[in-house]
Coordinates of C-alpha atoms and ligand atoms in Angstrom, one line a residue:
M712 CA 120.9 67.3 389.0
K713 CA 122.3 70.5 389.2
K714 CA 123.4 70.4 385.6
I715 CA 120.7 69.1 384.1
F716 CA 118.3 71.3 385.2
L717 CA 120.6 74.2 384.5
L718 CA 121.8 73.4 381.0
L719 CA 119.4 71.4 379.6
F720 CA 116.2 72.5 380.7
G721 CA 114.9 72.4 377.6
F722 CA 111.9 72.7 374.8
T723 CA 109.8 70.7 373.3
L724 CA 109.0 70.4 369.4
L725 CA 105.3 69.1 368.6
F726 CA 104.6 68.3 365.5
A727 CA 107.2 67.8 363.6
S728 CA 106.7 66.5 359.8
C729 CA 109.3 64.6 358.7
K730 CA 108.4 64.7 355.1
T731 CA 109.5 61.1 353.9
Q732 CA 110.2 61.1 350.3
K733 CA 110.1 57.2 348.9
T734 CA 111.1 58.5 345.1
D735 CA 112.7 55.4 344.2
S736 CA 116.0 55.6 341.8
V737 CA 114.4 52.5 339.9
T738 CA 112.2 53.3 337.4
A739 CA 110.6 50.1 336.3
P740 CA 109.8 47.1 338.6
R741 CA 112.2 44.5 338.8
P742 CA 112.1 40.9 339.7
P743 CA 112.8 40.3 343.3
N744 CA 115.7 38.8 343.0
E745 CA 117.7 40.9 341.2
V746 CA 116.1 43.7 344.2
E747 CA 117.5 41.5 346.9
K748 CA 121.1 41.8 345.1
N749 CA 120.9 45.1 345.0
T750 CA 123.3 45.7 347.9
S751 CA 123.2 49.8 347.4
K752 CA 119.9 49.5 349.4
S753 CA 121.8 48.2 352.5
T754 CA 124.8 50.1 352.5
Y755 CA 125.5 53.3 354.4
W756 CA 125.4 56.3 352.3
Q757 CA 125.7 60.1 353.7
Q758 CA 124.9 63.5 351.6
H759 CA 127.7 65.9 351.3
V760 CA 127.4 69.8 351.3
D761 CA 129.9 72.4 350.9
Y762 CA 128.7 75.8 352.1
T763 CA 130.4 79.1 350.9
M764 CA 128.7 82.3 352.8
E765 CA 129.6 86.1 352.8
I766 CA 127.8 87.6 355.8
D767 CA 127.7 91.5 356.6
M768 CA 126.4 92.2 359.7
D769 CA 125.2 95.5 361.2
V770 CA 125.5 95.4 365.0
N771 CA 123.1 98.0 365.6
S772 CA 120.2 96.8 364.1
Y773 CA 121.3 93.3 364.7
Q774 CA 120.5 92.7 361.0
Y775 CA 122.9 90.9 358.5
Q776 CA 122.6 90.0 354.8
G777 CA 124.0 86.9 353.9
K778 CA 124.9 85.5 350.1
Q779 CA 124.9 81.5 350.0
T780 CA 126.6 79.0 347.6
L781 CA 125.6 75.5 348.6
V782 CA 126.8 72.5 346.4
Y783 CA 124.8 69.5 347.2
T784 CA 125.5 65.8 346.7
N785 CA 123.4 63.5 346.2
N786 CA 124.8 60.0 347.6
S787 CA 121.6 58.4 348.5
P788 CA 120.3 55.8 345.9
D789 CA 117.2 57.7 345.5
V790 CA 116.0 60.9 343.0
L791 CA 115.1 64.1 345.1
T792 CA 112.5 66.4 343.6
N793 CA 112.6 68.4 346.7
V794 CA 115.1 69.7 349.6
Y795 CA 114.3 71.5 353.0
Y796 CA 116.4 74.3 354.5
H797 CA 116.2 75.2 358.2
L798 CA 115.2 78.5 358.9
Y799 CA 115.9 78.4 362.8
F800 CA 115.6 82.1 363.5
N801 CA 111.9 82.1 363.0
A802 CA 111.1 80.1 365.8
F803 CA 111.6 83.4 367.9
Q804 CA 108.5 84.8 366.9
P805 CA 105.0 85.9 368.5
G806 CA 102.7 82.3 367.5
S807 CA 105.3 79.9 366.2
E808 CA 105.5 76.6 367.7
M809 CA 108.3 76.7 370.1
D810 CA 106.5 79.6 371.8
V811 CA 103.1 78.0 371.4
R812 CA 104.7 74.8 373.1
S813 CA 106.2 76.9 375.7
L814 CA 102.9 78.3 376.6
T815 CA 101.4 75.1 376.8
I816 CA 103.6 72.1 378.1
P817 CA 102.7 71.7 382.0
D818 CA 106.8 72.6 382.9
P819 CA 108.1 74.8 380.8
D820 CA 111.8 76.1 380.6
G821 CA 111.8 78.9 382.4
R822 CA 114.4 80.7 380.1
V823 CA 111.9 80.5 377.8
A824 CA 108.0 80.5 379.4
D825 CA 106.1 83.2 377.4
R826 CA 109.0 85.6 376.6
I827 CA 109.1 84.9 372.5
S828 CA 105.2 85.7 372.9
K829 CA 106.1 89.2 374.4
L830 CA 109.2 89.9 371.2
Q831 CA 108.4 93.0 369.6
P832 CA 109.3 93.1 365.6
D833 CA 112.4 94.9 366.1
E834 CA 113.1 91.9 369.0
I835 CA 112.2 88.7 366.8
G836 CA 114.4 86.6 365.3
Y837 CA 113.8 85.9 361.4
I838 CA 115.4 84.8 358.3
K839 CA 114.3 85.8 354.7
V840 CA 114.7 84.0 351.5
S841 CA 114.7 86.8 348.9
S842 CA 116.3 84.5 345.9
L843 CA 117.2 80.8 345.6
T844 CA 118.6 79.1 342.4
Q845 CA 119.4 75.7 341.1
D846 CA 122.4 75.6 338.9
G847 CA 121.5 78.9 337.5
I848 CA 117.8 78.5 337.6
S849 CA 115.0 80.3 339.5
I850 CA 113.5 77.4 342.1
K851 CA 109.8 77.3 343.8
H852 CA 110.5 78.3 347.8
E853 CA 107.9 78.7 350.4
T854 CA 108.5 79.7 354.1
V855 CA 106.3 77.2 356.5
G856 CA 107.4 78.2 359.9
T857 CA 111.0 77.5 360.7
I858 CA 111.4 75.3 357.8
L859 CA 111.9 76.6 353.6
E860 CA 110.0 74.0 351.5
V861 CA 112.2 74.0 348.0
E862 CA 110.4 72.5 344.7
L863 CA 113.2 71.7 342.6
A864 CA 113.2 72.8 339.2
K865 CA 115.3 69.5 338.1
P866 CA 115.2 66.3 340.0
I867 CA 118.8 65.4 341.7
Q868 CA 119.8 62.2 340.6
P869 CA 121.5 59.3 342.8
G870 CA 125.3 60.9 342.6
E871 CA 124.9 64.0 341.4
S872 CA 125.8 67.4 342.6
V873 CA 123.9 70.8 342.3
T874 CA 124.9 74.1 343.0
F875 CA 122.2 76.0 345.1
N876 CA 122.6 79.9 345.0
M877 CA 120.5 81.8 347.6
V878 CA 120.3 85.4 348.8
F879 CA 118.7 86.2 352.2
N880 CA 118.6 88.8 355.2
A881 CA 118.1 88.0 358.6
Q882 CA 117.6 89.5 362.3
V883 CA 119.2 88.3 365.5
P884 CA 116.7 87.8 367.9
I885 CA 116.9 88.9 371.4
Q886 CA 118.8 85.9 373.0
I887 CA 115.8 83.3 374.3
R888 CA 117.6 80.2 374.2
R889 CA 121.1 79.1 372.7
S890 CA 121.2 81.8 369.9
G891 CA 120.2 85.3 369.6
R892 CA 121.8 89.0 371.2
N893 CA 122.1 90.7 374.6
N894 CA 121.7 87.8 376.5
K895 CA 121.8 88.1 380.3
E896 CA 125.6 88.1 380.8
G897 CA 125.4 90.9 378.1
V898 CA 127.2 88.8 375.1
A899 CA 126.2 90.9 372.2
L900 CA 126.0 88.0 368.9
S901 CA 125.7 84.1 370.1
M902 CA 125.2 82.9 366.6
A903 CA 123.9 79.4 366.8
Q904 CA 121.6 77.9 363.9
W905 CA 121.8 81.1 362.3
Y906 CA 121.9 80.3 358.6
P907 CA 119.9 78.7 356.1
K908 CA 120.8 75.4 356.5
L909 CA 120.2 72.2 354.8
A910 CA 117.8 69.6 356.6
E911 CA 119.7 65.9 356.8
Y912 CA 118.4 63.4 354.2
D913 CA 119.4 59.9 355.3
F914 CA 117.9 56.0 355.1
E915 CA 114.9 57.1 357.1
G916 CA 114.2 60.0 354.5
W917 CA 114.1 63.9 355.2
H918 CA 114.5 65.4 358.8
A919 CA 113.2 68.8 358.0
D920 CA 111.5 69.0 361.7
P921 CA 110.4 72.1 362.6
Y922 CA 112.4 74.2 365.5
I923 CA 110.2 74.1 368.8
G924 CA 113.0 74.4 370.8
R925 CA 115.2 71.1 371.1
E926 CA 118.0 69.4 369.3
F927 CA 119.9 69.2 366.0
F928 CA 120.9 67.3 362.9
G929 CA 123.0 68.3 360.2
V930 CA 124.4 67.3 356.7
W931 CA 128.5 66.8 356.9
G932 CA 130.5 69.0 355.0
D933 CA 132.8 71.5 354.2
F934 CA 132.6 75.1 355.3
D935 CA 133.9 78.7 353.7
V936 CA 132.2 81.5 355.8
T937 CA 133.5 85.2 355.0
L938 CA 131.9 87.3 358.2
T939 CA 132.1 91.2 358.3
I940 CA 131.5 93.4 361.3
D941 CA 132.4 96.0 363.3
K942 CA 136.1 96.1 363.4
N943 CA 136.0 96.2 367.7
Y944 CA 134.3 92.9 367.7
V945 CA 136.2 89.8 368.9
I946 CA 134.9 86.6 367.3
G947 CA 135.3 83.0 368.2
G948 CA 133.3 79.8 366.6
T949 CA 133.4 77.1 364.3
G950 CA 136.7 76.9 361.9
Y951 CA 140.2 78.1 361.3
L952 CA 140.6 81.7 360.5
Q953 CA 142.5 82.1 357.3
N954 CA 143.3 85.8 357.8
P955 CA 145.0 86.5 361.1
N956 CA 146.9 89.3 360.9
E957 CA 144.4 91.3 358.9
I958 CA 142.1 90.8 362.3
G959 CA 144.4 90.8 365.1
H960 CA 142.4 90.1 368.5
G961 CA 144.7 87.8 369.7
Y962 CA 144.7 85.8 366.1
E963 CA 148.1 87.5 364.9
T964 CA 150.6 85.2 364.2
G965 CA 153.1 88.2 362.9
A966 CA 152.2 91.9 362.5
V967 CA 148.8 93.2 362.3
N968 CA 148.2 95.2 359.5
R969 CA 144.2 95.7 359.0
P970 CA 142.9 97.1 356.3
D971 CA 141.0 100.7 356.2
G972 CA 137.3 101.1 357.3
D973 CA 135.2 100.7 360.3
K974 CA 134.7 96.7 359.3
L975 CA 136.9 93.7 359.4
T976 CA 136.1 91.0 357.0
W977 CA 137.0 87.6 358.9
H978 CA 137.5 84.4 356.5
F979 CA 137.0 81.3 358.3
L980 CA 137.5 77.5 357.0
A981 CA 135.7 74.6 358.3
P982 CA 136.7 71.2 356.8
N983 CA 134.1 68.0 357.6
V984 CA 131.6 69.5 360.2
H985 CA 127.6 69.7 359.9
D986 CA 127.5 72.8 361.7
F987 CA 128.9 76.1 361.8
T988 CA 128.5 78.8 365.0
W989 CA 130.0 82.0 366.1
A990 CA 129.6 84.7 368.7
A991 CA 130.8 88.1 368.6
D992 CA 131.6 90.7 371.2
P993 CA 133.4 93.9 371.6
D994 CA 134.4 93.1 375.3
Y995 CA 135.6 89.4 374.2
I996 CA 138.9 89.1 376.1
H997 CA 140.5 86.2 374.0
D998 CA 143.2 83.6 375.3
K999 CA 144.6 80.7 373.6
M1000 CA 146.6 77.6 375.2
Q1001 CA 147.9 74.5 373.3
V1002 CA 147.1 70.8 374.3
P1003 CA 150.4 69.0 374.1
N1004 CA 150.0 66.8 370.6
G1005 CA 146.6 68.2 370.3
P1006 CA 144.6 71.4 369.2
M1007 CA 145.1 75.3 370.6
L1008 CA 142.1 75.9 373.0
H1009 CA 140.6 79.1 372.3
F1010 CA 138.9 80.9 375.2
Y1011 CA 136.9 83.9 375.1
Y1012 CA 134.8 85.7 378.0
K1013 CA 133.9 89.2 378.8
N1014 CA 136.4 92.0 379.8
T1015 CA 133.5 92.9 382.2
L1016 CA 133.1 90.1 384.4
D1017 CA 134.5 90.9 387.8
A1018 CA 138.2 89.6 388.9
E1019 CA 136.8 86.7 390.7
K1020 CA 135.1 85.6 387.2
K1021 CA 137.5 86.1 385.5
D1022 CA 139.7 84.3 387.8
N1023 CA 137.5 81.1 387.3
W1024 CA 138.2 81.5 383.8
K1025 CA 141.8 81.5 383.9
K1026 CA 141.8 78.5 386.0
L1027 CA 139.3 76.7 383.8
Q1028 CA 142.2 76.8 380.7
P1029 CA 144.8 74.3 382.0
K1030 CA 141.4 72.3 383.2
T1031 CA 140.3 72.3 379.4
V1032 CA 143.2 70.7 378.5
E1033 CA 143.1 68.1 380.7
L1034 CA 139.2 67.5 379.4
M1035 CA 141.0 67.4 375.5
E1036 CA 143.1 64.7 377.1
Y1037 CA 140.9 62.6 378.9
Y1038 CA 138.3 62.5 376.0
S1039 CA 141.2 61.8 373.5
E1040 CA 142.6 59.0 375.5
H1041 CA 139.5 57.5 376.6
I1042 CA 136.7 57.9 373.5
G1043 CA 139.2 58.5 370.6
K1044 CA 141.8 61.3 369.3
Y1045 CA 140.2 65.2 368.6
P1046 CA 140.3 65.2 365.0
Y1047 CA 140.4 68.6 364.7
N1048 CA 143.0 71.3 365.4
Q1049 CA 141.1 73.4 367.5
Y1050 CA 138.6 73.6 369.9
S1051 CA 137.2 77.0 371.4
V1052 CA 135.1 77.5 374.8
I1053 CA 132.9 81.0 374.4
Q1054 CA 131.0 83.0 376.7
G1055 CA 127.7 83.0 374.8
G1056 CA 125.7 83.9 377.8
D1057 CA 122.7 81.2 378.2
G1058 CA 123.4 77.7 379.2
G1059 CA 125.6 75.4 377.5
M1060 CA 125.7 73.6 373.8
E1061 CA 127.6 71.6 371.9
Y1062 CA 128.9 72.8 368.4
G1063 CA 131.2 72.0 365.6
M1064 CA 134.5 72.5 367.2
C1065 CA 133.5 75.3 369.5
T1066 CA 131.0 75.0 372.8
L1067 CA 128.8 78.4 374.1
I1068 CA 128.3 78.6 377.5
V1069 CA 127.3 80.8 380.5
G1070 CA 130.1 82.4 382.0
E1071 CA 129.3 83.8 384.9
G1072 CA 128.7 80.9 387.5
N1073 CA 131.3 79.6 390.0
F1074 CA 134.5 77.5 389.0
E1075 CA 133.1 74.1 389.5
G1076 CA 130.0 75.3 387.5
L1077 CA 132.1 76.5 384.3
F1078 CA 134.8 73.2 384.8
G1079 CA 131.5 71.5 384.7
V1080 CA 129.4 72.6 381.4
T1081 CA 132.6 72.6 379.7
A1082 CA 133.5 69.0 380.4
H1083 CA 129.8 68.2 379.6
E1084 CA 129.9 70.4 376.3
M1085 CA 133.5 69.5 375.0
A1086 CA 132.4 65.7 375.5
H1087 CA 129.6 66.3 373.3
S1088 CA 132.5 67.0 370.3
W1089 CA 132.6 63.5 370.2
F1090 CA 129.1 62.5 371.1
Q1091 CA 127.2 64.0 368.5
F1092 CA 129.7 66.8 366.9
V1093 CA 132.1 63.9 365.3
L1094 CA 129.5 61.0 366.1
A1095 CA 126.9 62.9 364.1
S1096 CA 123.8 60.8 365.5
N1097 CA 120.4 62.2 365.0
E1098 CA 120.0 64.5 368.1
S1099 CA 115.8 64.7 367.7
K1100 CA 115.1 60.8 367.7
H1101 CA 118.1 59.4 369.6
S1102 CA 119.1 62.4 372.0
W1103 CA 120.2 59.5 374.1
M1104 CA 122.6 58.7 372.6
D1105 CA 124.4 62.0 372.6
E1106 CA 123.5 63.3 375.8
G1107 CA 123.6 60.2 378.0
F1108 CA 126.8 59.2 376.5
T1109 CA 128.0 62.6 376.9
Q1110 CA 126.9 62.9 380.1
Y1111 CA 128.9 59.3 381.5
I1112 CA 132.0 60.3 379.7
S1113 CA 132.0 64.3 381.0
S1114 CA 130.8 62.9 385.0
L1115 CA 134.1 60.3 385.0
A1116 CA 136.4 63.1 383.4
E1117 CA 135.3 65.3 386.0
N1118 CA 136.0 62.4 389.0
D1119 CA 139.5 62.3 387.6
I1120 CA 140.7 65.2 386.8
L1121 CA 139.2 67.4 389.4
N1122 CA 140.7 64.4 392.0
K1123 CA 137.0 64.2 393.8
N1124 CA 137.5 60.4 394.3
I1125 CA 134.0 59.7 394.0
E1126 CA 133.6 55.8 394.7
N1127 CA 131.0 55.3 392.1
P1128 CA 130.2 58.5 390.2
T1129 CA 127.8 57.1 388.4
K1130 CA 125.0 57.0 391.5
G1131 CA 123.5 60.5 390.3
A1132 CA 122.7 59.2 387.5
Y1133 CA 121.1 55.9 388.5
G1134 CA 119.2 57.5 391.4
G1135 CA 117.8 59.9 388.5
Y1136 CA 117.1 57.1 386.2
V1137 CA 114.9 55.2 389.1
F1138 CA 113.0 58.5 390.2
L1139 CA 111.5 58.5 386.5
A1140 CA 110.7 54.8 386.3
K1141 CA 108.8 55.4 389.4
S1142 CA 107.4 58.7 388.5
G1143 CA 104.7 56.7 385.9
K1144 CA 105.7 59.5 383.3
E1145 CA 108.4 57.9 381.9
Q1146 CA 108.2 57.4 377.9
P1147 CA 110.4 54.5 375.9
L1148 CA 113.6 56.2 374.9
T1149 CA 112.5 56.0 371.3
T1150 CA 110.4 59.0 372.0
H1151 CA 111.1 62.2 369.6
S1152 CA 112.9 64.8 371.6
D1153 CA 109.8 67.0 371.1
R1154 CA 107.1 64.6 371.9
Y1155 CA 107.8 64.0 375.6
N1156 CA 105.0 65.0 377.9
F1157 CA 107.4 67.0 380.2
N1158 CA 110.5 69.0 380.2
Q1159 CA 111.5 66.6 382.8
T1160 CA 110.6 63.4 381.3
Y1161 CA 112.8 64.4 378.3
S1162 CA 115.5 65.8 380.6
I1163 CA 116.0 62.5 382.7
S1164 CA 115.6 60.2 379.9
A1165 CA 118.2 61.9 377.5
Y1166 CA 120.6 62.2 380.2
Y1167 CA 120.3 59.6 383.0
K1168 CA 118.8 56.4 381.4
G1169 CA 121.1 57.5 377.9
Y1170 CA 124.1 57.7 381.0
V1171 CA 123.0 54.4 382.1
F1172 CA 123.0 52.5 378.8
L1173 CA 126.0 52.9 378.6
A1174 CA 126.9 52.4 382.3
Q1175 CA 125.0 49.6 382.6
L1176 CA 126.6 47.9 379.3
G1177 CA 129.8 47.9 381.5
Y1178 CA 128.0 45.4 383.9
V1179 CA 126.6 43.1 381.0
I1180 CA 129.4 42.8 379.4
G1181 CA 132.4 43.6 381.3
E1182 CA 134.1 47.0 381.9
E1183 CA 136.7 45.8 379.7
N1184 CA 134.8 45.4 377.0
Q1185 CA 132.8 48.5 377.8
K1186 CA 135.8 50.5 377.0
E1187 CA 136.4 48.5 374.3
T1188 CA 133.3 49.0 372.6
I1189 CA 133.4 53.0 373.3
K1190 CA 136.4 53.7 371.2
S1191 CA 135.4 50.9 368.7
Y1192 CA 132.3 52.9 368.4
F1193 CA 134.3 56.3 368.0
N1194 CA 137.0 54.8 365.5
D1195 CA 134.2 53.0 363.3
F1196 CA 131.6 55.6 363.0
K1197 CA 133.1 59.1 363.3
F1198 CA 132.5 61.6 360.8
K1199 CA 128.9 59.5 360.2
H1200 CA 125.6 59.4 361.6
P1201 CA 125.7 55.9 363.7
R1202 CA 122.2 54.6 365.2
P1203 CA 121.4 52.9 368.0
L1204 CA 121.9 49.3 366.6
D1205 CA 125.9 51.1 365.4
V1206 CA 126.5 50.7 369.5
I1207 CA 125.2 47.4 370.1
R1208 CA 126.2 46.0 367.1
T1209 CA 129.7 47.1 368.0
A1210 CA 129.2 45.6 371.8
E1211 CA 128.4 42.5 370.5
K1212 CA 131.9 42.3 368.0
I1213 CA 133.8 43.2 371.1
S1214 CA 132.1 41.2 373.6
G1215 CA 131.1 38.1 371.6
L1216 CA 127.7 38.2 373.5
E1217 CA 124.1 38.6 371.7
L1218 CA 122.7 42.0 373.1
D1219 CA 120.0 42.8 371.1
W1220 CA 117.5 42.4 373.9
Y1221 CA 119.5 44.8 375.8
L1222 CA 118.8 47.5 373.0
T1223 CA 115.2 46.6 373.1
D1224 CA 114.2 46.6 376.5
W1225 CA 116.4 49.7 377.4
T1226 CA 115.8 51.9 374.7
Q1227 CA 112.1 50.9 373.3
T1228 CA 110.2 50.0 376.2
T1229 CA 110.0 50.9 379.8
N1230 CA 110.3 47.8 381.1
T1231 CA 112.3 47.8 384.3
V1232 CA 115.0 45.8 386.1
D1233 CA 114.0 44.0 389.2
Y1234 CA 115.8 41.3 390.9
A1235 CA 115.1 40.0 394.5
V1236 CA 116.5 37.6 396.9
K1237 CA 113.6 35.3 397.8
S1238 CA 114.9 32.9 400.3
I1239 CA 117.8 31.7 401.3
D1240 CA 117.5 28.1 403.5
G1241 CA 120.8 26.6 404.7
N1242 CA 122.8 26.6 401.9
S1243 CA 120.0 26.9 399.5
V1244 CA 119.5 30.7 397.7
T1245 CA 116.4 31.2 396.0
L1246 CA 116.5 34.7 394.0
E1247 CA 113.3 36.1 392.1
R1248 CA 112.8 38.2 388.4
I1249 CA 110.1 40.6 389.1
G1250 CA 110.9 43.5 386.4
L1251 CA 110.1 42.5 383.1
M1252 CA 113.8 43.3 381.6
P1253 CA 116.6 40.5 381.4
M1254 CA 119.7 40.6 383.1
P1255 CA 122.5 38.4 384.2
I1256 CA 123.4 38.7 388.1
D1257 CA 126.4 39.3 390.0
I1258 CA 125.6 38.3 393.6
A1259 CA 127.8 38.2 396.5
V1260 CA 127.5 35.2 399.2
T1261 CA 128.9 35.9 402.4
Y1262 CA 129.2 32.2 404.6
K1263 CA 128.6 31.6 408.2
D1264 CA 132.3 30.9 408.4
G1265 CA 132.9 34.5 407.9
S1266 CA 134.5 34.2 404.3
T1267 CA 132.9 35.5 401.0
E1268 CA 132.2 34.6 397.7
N1269 CA 131.6 36.3 394.4
F1270 CA 129.0 34.6 391.7
Y1271 CA 127.6 35.2 387.9
I1272 CA 124.9 34.0 386.6
P1273 CA 124.8 34.4 383.1
L1274 CA 121.5 35.2 381.2
Q1275 CA 120.7 32.6 379.0
M1276 CA 119.9 34.6 375.7
M1277 CA 123.2 36.3 375.9
R1278 CA 124.5 32.6 374.6
G1279 CA 127.9 33.1 376.6
E1280 CA 129.4 35.0 379.5
K1281 CA 131.7 38.5 380.8
P1282 CA 134.7 37.8 381.4
T1283 CA 134.5 37.5 385.1
T1284 CA 136.7 36.5 387.8
A1285 CA 133.5 35.0 390.3
T1286 CA 132.4 31.8 390.3
V1287 CA 130.1 30.9 387.2
I1288 CA 127.0 28.8 388.3
K1289 CA 124.5 27.7 385.6
D1290 CA 122.6 30.4 383.3
W1291 CA 119.0 31.8 383.9
A1292 CA 116.6 31.5 381.5
W1293 CA 114.5 34.9 381.2
A1294 CA 111.2 33.4 381.1
Y1295 CA 111.6 31.4 384.5
P1296 CA 110.6 34.0 387.2
T1297 CA 112.9 31.9 390.1
Y1298 CA 116.1 30.7 390.4
T1299 CA 117.8 29.1 392.9
F1300 CA 121.5 27.7 393.5
K1301 CA 123.6 25.8 396.4
P1302 CA 127.2 27.2 397.8
S1303 CA 128.7 24.8 399.4
K1304 CA 128.7 25.9 402.6
P1305 CA 126.3 27.3 405.2
I1306 CA 125.4 31.0 404.0
S1307 CA 125.2 34.1 406.6
S1308 CA 124.1 36.6 403.7
V1309 CA 123.7 37.6 399.8
Q1310 CA 123.5 40.4 397.9
I1311 CA 122.6 41.0 394.0
D1312 CA 124.8 43.7 392.4
P1313 CA 126.7 44.4 395.0
K1314 CA 128.5 47.0 393.2
E1315 CA 125.4 49.0 391.8
M1316 CA 125.8 49.0 388.2
M1317 CA 122.7 47.4 387.7
A1318 CA 120.1 49.8 387.0
D1319 CA 117.9 47.6 390.0
I1320 CA 114.6 49.9 390.5
N1321 CA 114.3 48.3 394.1
R1322 CA 117.4 47.6 395.3
D1323 CA 115.7 47.1 399.0
N1324 CA 115.1 43.5 397.8
N1325 CA 118.5 42.6 396.8
K1326 CA 120.2 41.6 400.3
M1327 CA 119.4 39.0 402.9
Ligands
LIG252 ZN1 124.4 68.2 376.1

């Protein structure tokens, strides 16, 4: 529980205004048979962005000037007449949706609480766009909260690329959450979601979700970013530094030769990412450690930390190498040459090729946050699912794999490391507050409901999949899912179709019941009569059944009852008996010998909300 409440106790957005644009490339109606033949409608596509940004930061006023050139390629089959940018920093203003939601939700995140409402004009965040052109022509744009609404001068045709040129100025807010300046750990600049960022347009239309405090979704592309800042500041973040010997600060590969002046200009390139994040502080220590056959790891933490905390950061480094190796082995090879762990001073959040985390905890806390955030490099940064819509796909899967990695790397030898997550989910299922996992991240009634749903119910989805299709099939599903959907925007169906292809089993029911309903699993042993056992299905959600029988002679036997709608069985060494069709409330089977006791799901891998009735 600790990690959830520490890390992720989040926010909520109220009225997301996803503007759906249904402009079609087809101008004249076509006969139905021709429409059916148009396979472009069902073929996967994704938009593409290439950003070039020049930023000049004033570390005294915390204001910065920006120039942005954005080449946008419309790979969709649709004609676009509008585009939308996120201006996330505008959330940190009194009266913003983020502020009001925090003031009105029953269980506000203590780190936000009423702090936004009290920000003074020189403490708020903002991004002000002063000019915007499309292929050189000035275009109409309006800032509405955290979204810039843009009316195009000329529609963008399918397959067409256009260039947007923007000039903007901005102010870094006092850190409320994730981003901002001068946080409680004294980090000067945590620059996440800091630039005008084009909203994603996909098969579901626009995702110009206002920022109310939770979750992101971006467009894949290449970033070329130059940051000009006071020469004493050390920067870590997304992207490869192009001019290390002009910079020094631990990046140099030879003699450092800095240009004259009070400022340095850092030049970064980040290919094939969907975000660009950085942090800067004059007191950062910058360490590096090479992962064998893997990326270079960079660590940035404050030189003002006390000796014990600095020592934690030293101890973290070889363990981070192990984490990188664990995830690369169990999910798929990390696809970049660099990863940075940066003291950002607030919580922990995943970004492209890096993470910003709190830096003052004990060693286990520091390692736990790093384990979680680094796993996000796979589940969200490379498998870029829509966090707002399917938070369980990134938070749940991340929490699952990182709990296994922690258990392995810290030699905890916990027999069942999944137990806590199952317990969290069961607590929620019985609380009466559960909402389906299809709920938008901002639309949960309680922050706690969001957190348990995304982190634990999402975790159990993947852990329990191992129960349903067999552990080897589940492991293969994870790897195959990564390999097939890396650098894309996978959806829930992509996970379950992968599992179906690997296992040969029908699993649509599993995705539907687990993510689109609050149906629960509850199976029970109803009676034992001599050598006859009767089971009962109490919950609505179907499941195949593992069951262990102990005979009166002391011997034991494991049985497996397939779920009829799966049209097959998982690989098992248990005795496979006749299948159970879901609608039948009871099921009776007769082992060959007199029975002493029986237990449903002895490994506790099924998320049964009442285990008291599993044994007799
Ligand atoms: Zn997370």
